CSV table of C-alpha atoms and ligand atoms in Angstrom, one decimal:
chain,number,residue,atom,x,y,z
A,1,MET,CA,7.8,18.6,37.9
A,2,GLU,CA,11.2,20.0,36.9
A,3,PRO,CA,12.3,22.9,39.1
A,4,GLN,CA,11.8,26.2,37.3
A,5,THR,CA,15.0,27.6,35.8
A,6,LEU,CA,15.8,31.1,34.6
A,7,THR,CA,15.9,30.0,31.0
A,8,THR,CA,12.3,28.7,31.1
A,9,ARG,CA,10.9,32.1,32.0
A,10,ARG,CA,9.8,34.4,29.3
A,11,VAL,CA,7.7,37.5,28.6
A,12,LEU,CA,5.4,38.0,25.7
A,13,VAL,CA,4.8,41.7,25.1
A,14,ALA,CA,1.7,42.6,23.0
A,15,ARG,CA,1.8,44.9,20.0
A,16,PRO,CA,0.1,47.2,19.6
A,17,ARG,CA,-0.1,48.5,23.1
A,18,GLY,CA,0.0,51.9,24.9
A,19,TYR,CA,-0.7,55.3,23.4
A,20,CYS,CA,-3.3,55.5,20.7
A,21,ALA,CA,-3.5,58.5,18.2
A,22,GLY,CA,-6.2,60.2,20.3
A,23,VAL,CA,-4.2,60.1,23.5
A,24,ASP,CA,-1.0,61.1,21.8
A,25,ARG,CA,-2.8,64.2,20.4
A,26,ALA,CA,-4.5,65.1,23.7
A,27,VAL,CA,-1.3,64.9,25.7
A,28,GLU,CA,0.6,66.8,23.0
A,29,ALA,CA,-2.1,69.5,22.9
A,30,VAL,CA,-1.6,70.2,26.6
A,31,GLU,CA,2.2,70.2,26.3
A,32,LYS,CA,2.1,72.6,23.2
A,33,ALA,CA,-0.4,74.8,24.9
A,34,LEU,CA,1.9,75.2,27.9
A,35,GLU,CA,4.8,76.1,25.6
A,36,GLN,CA,2.7,78.5,23.5
A,37,TYR,CA,0.7,80.3,26.2
A,38,GLY,CA,2.7,79.6,29.3
A,39,ALA,CA,1.4,78.1,32.6
A,40,PRO,CA,-1.1,77.7,33.9
A,41,ILE,CA,-3.2,75.8,31.4
A,42,TYR,CA,-6.5,74.5,32.8
A,43,VAL,CA,-7.7,71.0,31.8
A,44,ARG,CA,-11.2,69.9,32.4
A,45,LYS,CA,-11.1,66.3,33.9
A,46,GLN,CA,-8.1,64.1,33.4
A,47,ILE,CA,-6.8,64.7,29.9
A,48,VAL,CA,-6.5,60.9,29.5
A,49,HIS,CA,-7.3,58.3,32.2
A,50,ASN,CA,-3.7,57.8,33.4
A,51,THR,CA,-2.4,58.9,36.8
A,52,HIS,CA,1.2,59.2,35.6
A,53,VAL,CA,0.3,61.4,32.6
A,54,VAL,CA,-1.8,63.7,34.8
A,55,ARG,CA,1.0,64.1,37.4
A,56,THR,CA,3.6,64.7,34.7
A,57,LEU,CA,1.5,67.5,33.1
A,58,GLU,CA,0.8,69.0,36.5
A,59,ALA,CA,4.5,69.3,37.1
A,60,LYS,CA,4.8,71.3,33.9
A,61,GLY,CA,2.0,73.7,34.9
A,62,ALA,CA,-1.3,72.1,33.9
A,63,ILE,CA,-4.1,72.5,36.5
A,64,PHE,CA,-6.8,69.8,36.4
A,65,VAL,CA,-10.3,70.8,37.3
A,66,GLU,CA,-13.6,68.9,37.4
A,67,GLU,CA,-15.8,71.6,35.9
A,68,THR,CA,-15.4,74.7,33.9
A,69,GLU,CA,-16.8,76.8,36.8
A,70,GLU,CA,-13.4,76.2,38.5
A,71,VAL,CA,-11.5,77.9,35.7
A,72,PRO,CA,-11.0,81.7,36.2
A,73,GLU,CA,-12.8,83.8,33.6
A,74,GLY,CA,-10.8,84.5,30.4
A,75,GLU,CA,-8.3,81.6,31.0
A,76,ILE,CA,-7.5,78.8,28.6
A,77,VAL,CA,-9.1,75.4,29.2
A,78,VAL,CA,-8.4,72.1,27.4
A,79,PHE,CA,-11.2,69.6,27.0
A,80,SER,CA,-10.1,66.0,27.5
A,81,ALA,CA,-9.9,63.2,24.9
A,82,HIS,CA,-13.2,61.8,26.2
A,83,GLY,CA,-15.2,64.7,24.8
A,84,VAL,CA,-17.8,67.0,26.4
A,85,SER,CA,-21.4,67.7,25.9
A,86,PRO,CA,-22.7,70.9,24.2
A,87,ALA,CA,-23.7,72.2,27.7
A,88,VAL,CA,-20.0,72.2,28.7
A,89,HIS,CA,-19.1,74.3,25.6
A,90,ASP,CA,-21.9,76.7,26.5
A,91,GLN,CA,-20.6,77.0,30.1
A,92,ALA,CA,-17.1,77.8,28.8
A,93,LYS,CA,-18.5,80.5,26.5
A,94,ARG,CA,-20.5,82.1,29.3
A,95,ARG,CA,-17.2,82.3,31.3
A,96,GLN,CA,-15.4,83.7,28.3
A,97,LEU,CA,-12.9,80.8,28.5
A,98,ARG,CA,-10.6,80.2,25.6
A,99,THR,CA,-11.1,76.5,24.7
A,100,ILE,CA,-8.8,73.9,23.1
A,101,ASP,CA,-10.9,70.9,22.3
A,102,ALA,CA,-8.8,67.7,22.5
A,103,THR,CA,-11.7,65.4,22.1
A,104,CYS,CA,-10.5,62.4,20.1
A,105,PRO,CA,-11.8,62.6,16.5
A,106,LEU,CA,-13.2,59.1,16.9
A,107,VAL,CA,-15.3,60.3,19.9
A,108,THR,CA,-16.5,63.3,17.8
A,109,LYS,CA,-17.5,60.8,15.2
A,110,VAL,CA,-19.9,59.1,17.7
A,111,HIS,CA,-21.2,62.6,18.7
A,112,ASN,CA,-22.0,63.4,15.1
A,113,GLU,CA,-23.8,60.0,14.7
A,114,ALA,CA,-25.9,60.8,17.8
A,115,LYS,CA,-26.8,64.2,16.5
A,116,ARG,CA,-27.7,62.9,13.1
A,117,PHE,CA,-30.0,60.1,14.4
A,118,ALA,CA,-31.6,62.4,16.9
A,119,ASN,CA,-32.4,64.8,14.1
A,120,GLN,CA,-34.1,62.0,12.3
A,121,ASP,CA,-36.1,61.3,15.5
A,122,TYR,CA,-34.5,57.9,16.2
A,123,ASP,CA,-34.4,56.5,19.7
A,124,ILE,CA,-30.7,55.9,20.3
A,125,LEU,CA,-29.4,53.0,22.6
A,126,LEU,CA,-26.0,54.0,23.7
A,127,ILE,CA,-24.0,51.0,25.0
A,128,GLY,CA,-21.5,52.1,27.6
A,129,HIS,CA,-20.6,52.5,31.2
A,130,GLU,CA,-22.7,54.7,33.4
A,131,GLY,CA,-20.8,57.7,34.7
A,132,HIS,CA,-18.0,57.4,32.2
A,133,GLU,CA,-17.1,60.9,30.9
A,134,GLU,CA,-17.3,59.9,27.2
A,135,VAL,CA,-20.8,58.5,27.7
A,136,GLU,CA,-21.9,61.7,29.5
A,137,GLY,CA,-20.5,63.8,26.6
A,138,THR,CA,-22.2,61.7,23.9
A,139,ALA,CA,-25.5,61.5,25.7
A,140,GLY,CA,-25.4,65.3,26.2
A,141,GLU,CA,-25.7,65.7,22.4
A,142,ALA,CA,-29.2,64.5,22.4
A,143,PRO,CA,-30.5,63.8,25.9
A,144,ASP,CA,-34.1,63.4,24.8
A,145,HIS,CA,-33.2,60.6,22.3
A,146,ILE,CA,-30.5,58.7,24.0
A,147,GLN,CA,-30.8,56.0,26.7
A,148,LEU,CA,-27.8,54.2,28.2
A,149,VAL,CA,-27.5,50.5,28.0
A,150,ASP,CA,-24.9,49.5,30.6
A,151,GLY,CA,-24.0,45.9,29.5
A,152,LEU,CA,-26.2,42.9,29.3
A,153,ASP,CA,-28.1,43.8,32.5
A,154,GLY,CA,-29.3,47.0,30.9
A,155,VAL,CA,-31.0,45.2,27.9
A,156,GLY,CA,-34.2,44.4,29.8
A,157,LYS,CA,-34.7,47.9,31.0
A,158,VAL,CA,-34.8,49.5,27.6
A,159,GLN,CA,-38.1,51.3,26.7
A,160,VAL,CA,-38.5,52.7,23.2
A,161,ARG,CA,-41.1,54.8,21.5
A,162,ASP,CA,-41.0,53.1,18.1
A,163,PRO,CA,-39.1,49.8,17.7
A,164,GLU,CA,-38.8,50.5,13.9
A,165,ARG,CA,-36.9,53.7,14.5
A,166,LEU,CA,-34.1,52.5,16.7
A,167,VAL,CA,-30.3,52.6,16.4
A,168,TRP,CA,-27.5,51.5,18.8
A,169,LEU,CA,-24.2,53.4,19.2
A,170,SER,CA,-21.5,52.7,21.7
A,171,GLN,CA,-18.7,54.0,23.8
A,172,THR,CA,-15.3,53.8,22.0
A,173,THR,CA,-13.5,51.7,24.6
A,174,LEU,CA,-15.7,48.7,25.2
A,175,SER,CA,-15.0,45.0,24.9
A,176,VAL,CA,-15.8,44.0,21.3
A,177,ASP,CA,-17.1,40.5,22.3
A,178,GLU,CA,-19.3,41.8,25.2
A,179,THR,CA,-20.7,44.5,23.0
A,180,THR,CA,-21.5,42.0,20.3
A,181,GLU,CA,-23.4,39.9,22.9
A,182,THR,CA,-25.3,43.0,24.1
A,183,VAL,CA,-26.3,43.9,20.6
A,184,THR,CA,-27.5,40.3,20.0
A,185,ARG,CA,-29.7,40.5,23.1
A,186,LEU,CA,-31.0,43.9,22.1
A,187,ARG,CA,-31.8,42.6,18.6
A,188,GLU,CA,-33.8,39.7,20.1
A,189,ARG,CA,-36.0,42.3,21.7
A,190,PHE,CA,-35.9,44.7,18.7
A,191,PRO,CA,-35.3,42.8,15.5
A,192,ASN,CA,-35.1,46.0,13.4
A,193,LEU,CA,-32.5,47.7,15.5
A,194,LEU,CA,-30.1,49.6,13.2
A,195,ASP,CA,-26.3,49.3,13.4
A,196,PRO,CA,-24.1,52.3,13.5
A,197,PRO,CA,-22.8,53.4,10.1
A,198,SER,CA,-19.3,52.3,11.2
A,199,ASP,CA,-17.7,50.7,14.2
A,200,ASP,CA,-17.9,53.0,17.3
A,201,ILE,CA,-15.4,50.9,19.3
A,202,CYS,CA,-12.3,52.5,18.0
A,203,TYR,CA,-9.4,50.9,16.1
A,204,ALA,CA,-7.1,51.3,19.1
A,205,THR,CA,-9.4,49.5,21.5
A,206,GLN,CA,-10.0,46.7,19.0
A,207,ASN,CA,-6.4,46.2,18.1
A,208,ARG,CA,-5.2,46.1,21.8
A,209,GLN,CA,-7.9,43.4,22.5
A,210,VAL,CA,-6.8,41.4,19.4
A,211,ALA,CA,-3.1,41.7,20.6
A,212,VAL,CA,-3.8,40.7,24.2
A,213,LYS,CA,-5.8,37.7,23.1
A,214,GLU,CA,-2.8,36.4,21.2
A,215,ILE,CA,-0.4,36.6,24.2
A,216,ALA,CA,-3.0,35.5,26.7
A,217,ALA,CA,-3.4,32.1,25.0
A,218,GLU,CA,0.2,31.3,25.9
A,219,ALA,CA,0.6,33.1,29.2
A,220,GLN,CA,-0.3,32.0,32.7
A,221,LEU,CA,-0.3,35.6,33.9
A,222,VAL,CA,-1.1,38.8,31.9
A,223,ILE,CA,0.0,42.1,33.4
A,224,VAL,CA,-1.9,45.1,32.0
A,225,VAL,CA,-0.4,48.5,32.7
A,226,GLY,CA,-3.1,51.1,33.1
A,227,SER,CA,-5.1,53.1,35.6
A,228,ASN,CA,-8.3,51.7,37.1
A,229,ASN,CA,-10.5,54.4,35.7
A,230,SER,CA,-9.2,53.6,32.2
A,231,SER,CA,-12.1,51.8,30.5
A,232,ASN,CA,-10.0,50.2,27.7
A,233,SER,CA,-7.3,49.1,30.2
A,234,VAL,CA,-9.9,47.4,32.4
A,235,ARG,CA,-11.3,45.7,29.4
A,236,LEU,CA,-7.9,44.3,28.5
A,237,VAL,CA,-7.8,42.4,31.8
A,238,GLU,CA,-11.2,40.9,31.1
A,239,VAL,CA,-10.3,40.0,27.6
A,240,ALA,CA,-7.0,38.4,28.7
A,241,LYS,CA,-8.8,36.1,31.2
A,242,ASP,CA,-11.5,35.2,28.6
A,243,ALA,CA,-8.7,34.3,26.2
A,244,GLY,CA,-7.1,31.8,28.4
A,245,ALA,CA,-4.7,33.5,30.9
A,246,ASP,CA,-5.0,31.9,34.4
A,247,ALA,CA,-4.7,35.4,35.9
A,248,SER,CA,-4.6,39.0,34.8
A,249,TYR,CA,-4.0,42.1,36.8
A,250,LEU,CA,-4.2,45.8,36.2
A,251,VAL,CA,-1.3,47.8,37.6
A,252,ASP,CA,-0.6,51.5,37.5
A,253,ASN,CA,3.1,50.8,37.5
A,254,ALA,CA,5.6,48.2,38.4
A,255,SER,CA,5.4,48.9,42.2
A,256,PHE,CA,1.9,47.5,42.2
A,257,ILE,CA,3.0,44.0,41.1
A,258,LYS,CA,2.9,41.3,43.8
A,259,GLU,CA,5.7,38.8,44.0
A,260,GLU,CA,3.3,35.9,44.6
A,261,TRP,CA,1.6,36.5,41.2
A,262,LEU,CA,4.8,35.0,39.6
A,263,ASP,CA,4.7,31.8,41.7
A,264,GLY,CA,5.0,28.9,39.2
A,265,VAL,CA,4.6,31.2,36.2
A,266,THR,CA,6.9,30.6,33.2
A,267,THR,CA,5.2,32.9,30.7
A,268,VAL,CA,4.1,36.4,31.6
A,269,GLY,CA,2.1,38.5,29.1
A,270,VAL,CA,2.5,42.2,29.3
A,271,THR,CA,0.4,44.9,27.6
A,272,SER,CA,-0.8,48.4,28.3
A,273,GLY,CA,-3.9,50.5,27.8
A,274,ALA,CA,-4.3,53.3,25.2
A,275,SER,CA,-3.4,56.0,27.7
A,276,VAL,CA,-0.2,54.5,29.1
A,277,PRO,CA,3.3,55.9,28.3
A,278,GLU,CA,5.8,53.3,27.2
A,279,GLU,CA,8.2,54.1,30.1
A,280,LEU,CA,5.7,52.4,32.5
A,281,VAL,CA,5.9,49.2,30.4
A,282,ASP,CA,9.7,49.4,30.4
A,283,GLN,CA,9.6,49.6,34.2
A,284,VAL,CA,7.4,46.4,34.4
A,285,LEU,CA,9.8,44.6,32.0
A,286,ALA,CA,12.8,45.7,34.2
A,287,TYR,CA,11.0,44.4,37.3
A,288,LEU,CA,10.4,41.0,35.5
A,289,ALA,CA,14.0,40.9,34.2
A,290,GLU,CA,15.3,41.2,37.8
A,291,ARG,CA,13.2,38.1,38.6
A,292,GLY,CA,14.6,36.0,35.8
A,293,TYR,CA,12.1,36.9,33.1
A,294,GLY,CA,14.8,38.2,30.7
A,295,ASP,CA,13.6,36.5,27.5
A,296,VAL,CA,11.3,39.2,26.1
A,297,ARG,CA,9.5,38.7,22.8
A,298,GLN,CA,7.4,41.3,21.0
A,299,VAL,CA,4.2,39.7,19.6
A,300,GLU,CA,2.8,41.9,16.9
A,301,SER,CA,-0.8,41.2,15.9
A,302,VAL,CA,-1.7,44.4,14.0
A,303,HIS,CA,0.4,47.2,12.6
A,304,GLU,CA,-0.8,50.7,13.5
A,305,SER,CA,0.0,54.0,11.8
A,306,VAL,CA,-2.9,56.2,12.7
A,307,ARG,CA,-2.1,59.9,13.6
A,308,PHE,CA,-4.3,62.8,14.3
A,309,ALA,CA,-3.5,66.5,13.8
A,310,LEU,CA,-3.5,68.8,16.9
A,311,PRO,CA,-6.8,70.6,17.7
A,312,HIS,CA,-7.3,73.4,15.1
A,313,GLU,CA,-7.5,76.2,17.7
A,314,LEU,CA,-3.9,75.4,18.8
A,315,ARG,CA,-2.6,74.7,15.3
A,316,LYS,CA,-3.7,78.2,14.2
A,317,ASP,CA,-1.7,79.9,17.0
A,318,LEU,CA,1.3,77.6,16.6
A,319,ARG,CA,1.4,78.5,12.9
A,320,ALA,CA,1.1,82.2,13.6
A,321,SER,CA,4.0,82.2,16.1
A,322,VAL,CA,6.4,80.5,13.7
B,401,LIG,FE1,-9.6,57.9,20.5
B,401,LIG,FE2,-9.8,55.3,20.8
B,401,LIG,FE3,-7.7,56.5,21.8
B,401,LIG,FE4,-10.1,56.8,22.9
B,401,LIG,S1,-9.0,54.9,22.8
B,401,LIG,S2,-8.6,58.4,22.5
B,401,LIG,S3,-11.4,56.8,21.0
B,401,LIG,S4,-8.2,56.4,19.6
């Protein structure tokens, strides 16, 4: 084999990658709340699942808590992009907290579907990862009607009251292919299982998976920038491997990359999860450039232009102060 030269090394960067509209809105909501009301602003759970974003907001005066009980009475609390159950809204009311709900509108859509099907007395099979905040929030909308199906292994455990009155919904950040497989298996058991009215896996999750597939087909290594509690980022690693990459790793930032991953690699794919700021991708590209991977090509699979308005509680106060 020819010895590797600098010119044979290249980087394919997936587009779209990084921030989605829901993350952009949630992070901006905390920033604007800090500007409008001053520090501290409390945030229940990580506003988005990214360590760098959380640390940056902490430095500006945000205080992250696990539960509303930790927020002093009367203070402002922001609910994260992953959404909360009605029980959490009630707790906040009891403590007289001022709330800013940064739940992504696409998560709210799934909550509304859950409420609607529960009102019609359907059993709801919620495909998602046990313990994930979004799943807890959605399940909390109708705990008596919802059961969690955590991947293919969960299919055999499902018990329903009436197989004719059954619908599936899902977490927004799952693997499209794996969820399709889970639904196929569920339908083998329950042929009259109803589909959600529209896709629950959000546009951003789907687009980032389409984009990573395109680069993975040509890359020996795919580096996914994202935190390990970020569901959509973890899914990108799995999708990259399934799409043909020899190896794929999740890294919080460039300092987590291991030199040996690059051994014999001529094409590196790079992408990032929906909660990852672009500066972290830039640092990865700089790391690669220092090692001879200076030929960087953007590979655009889907054009994105989705934007969401800030939470209305905040917009009202921002307007009033102009
Ligand atoms: Fe909303 Fe999807 Fe982004 Fe989650 S990943 S915040 S559901 S757009």
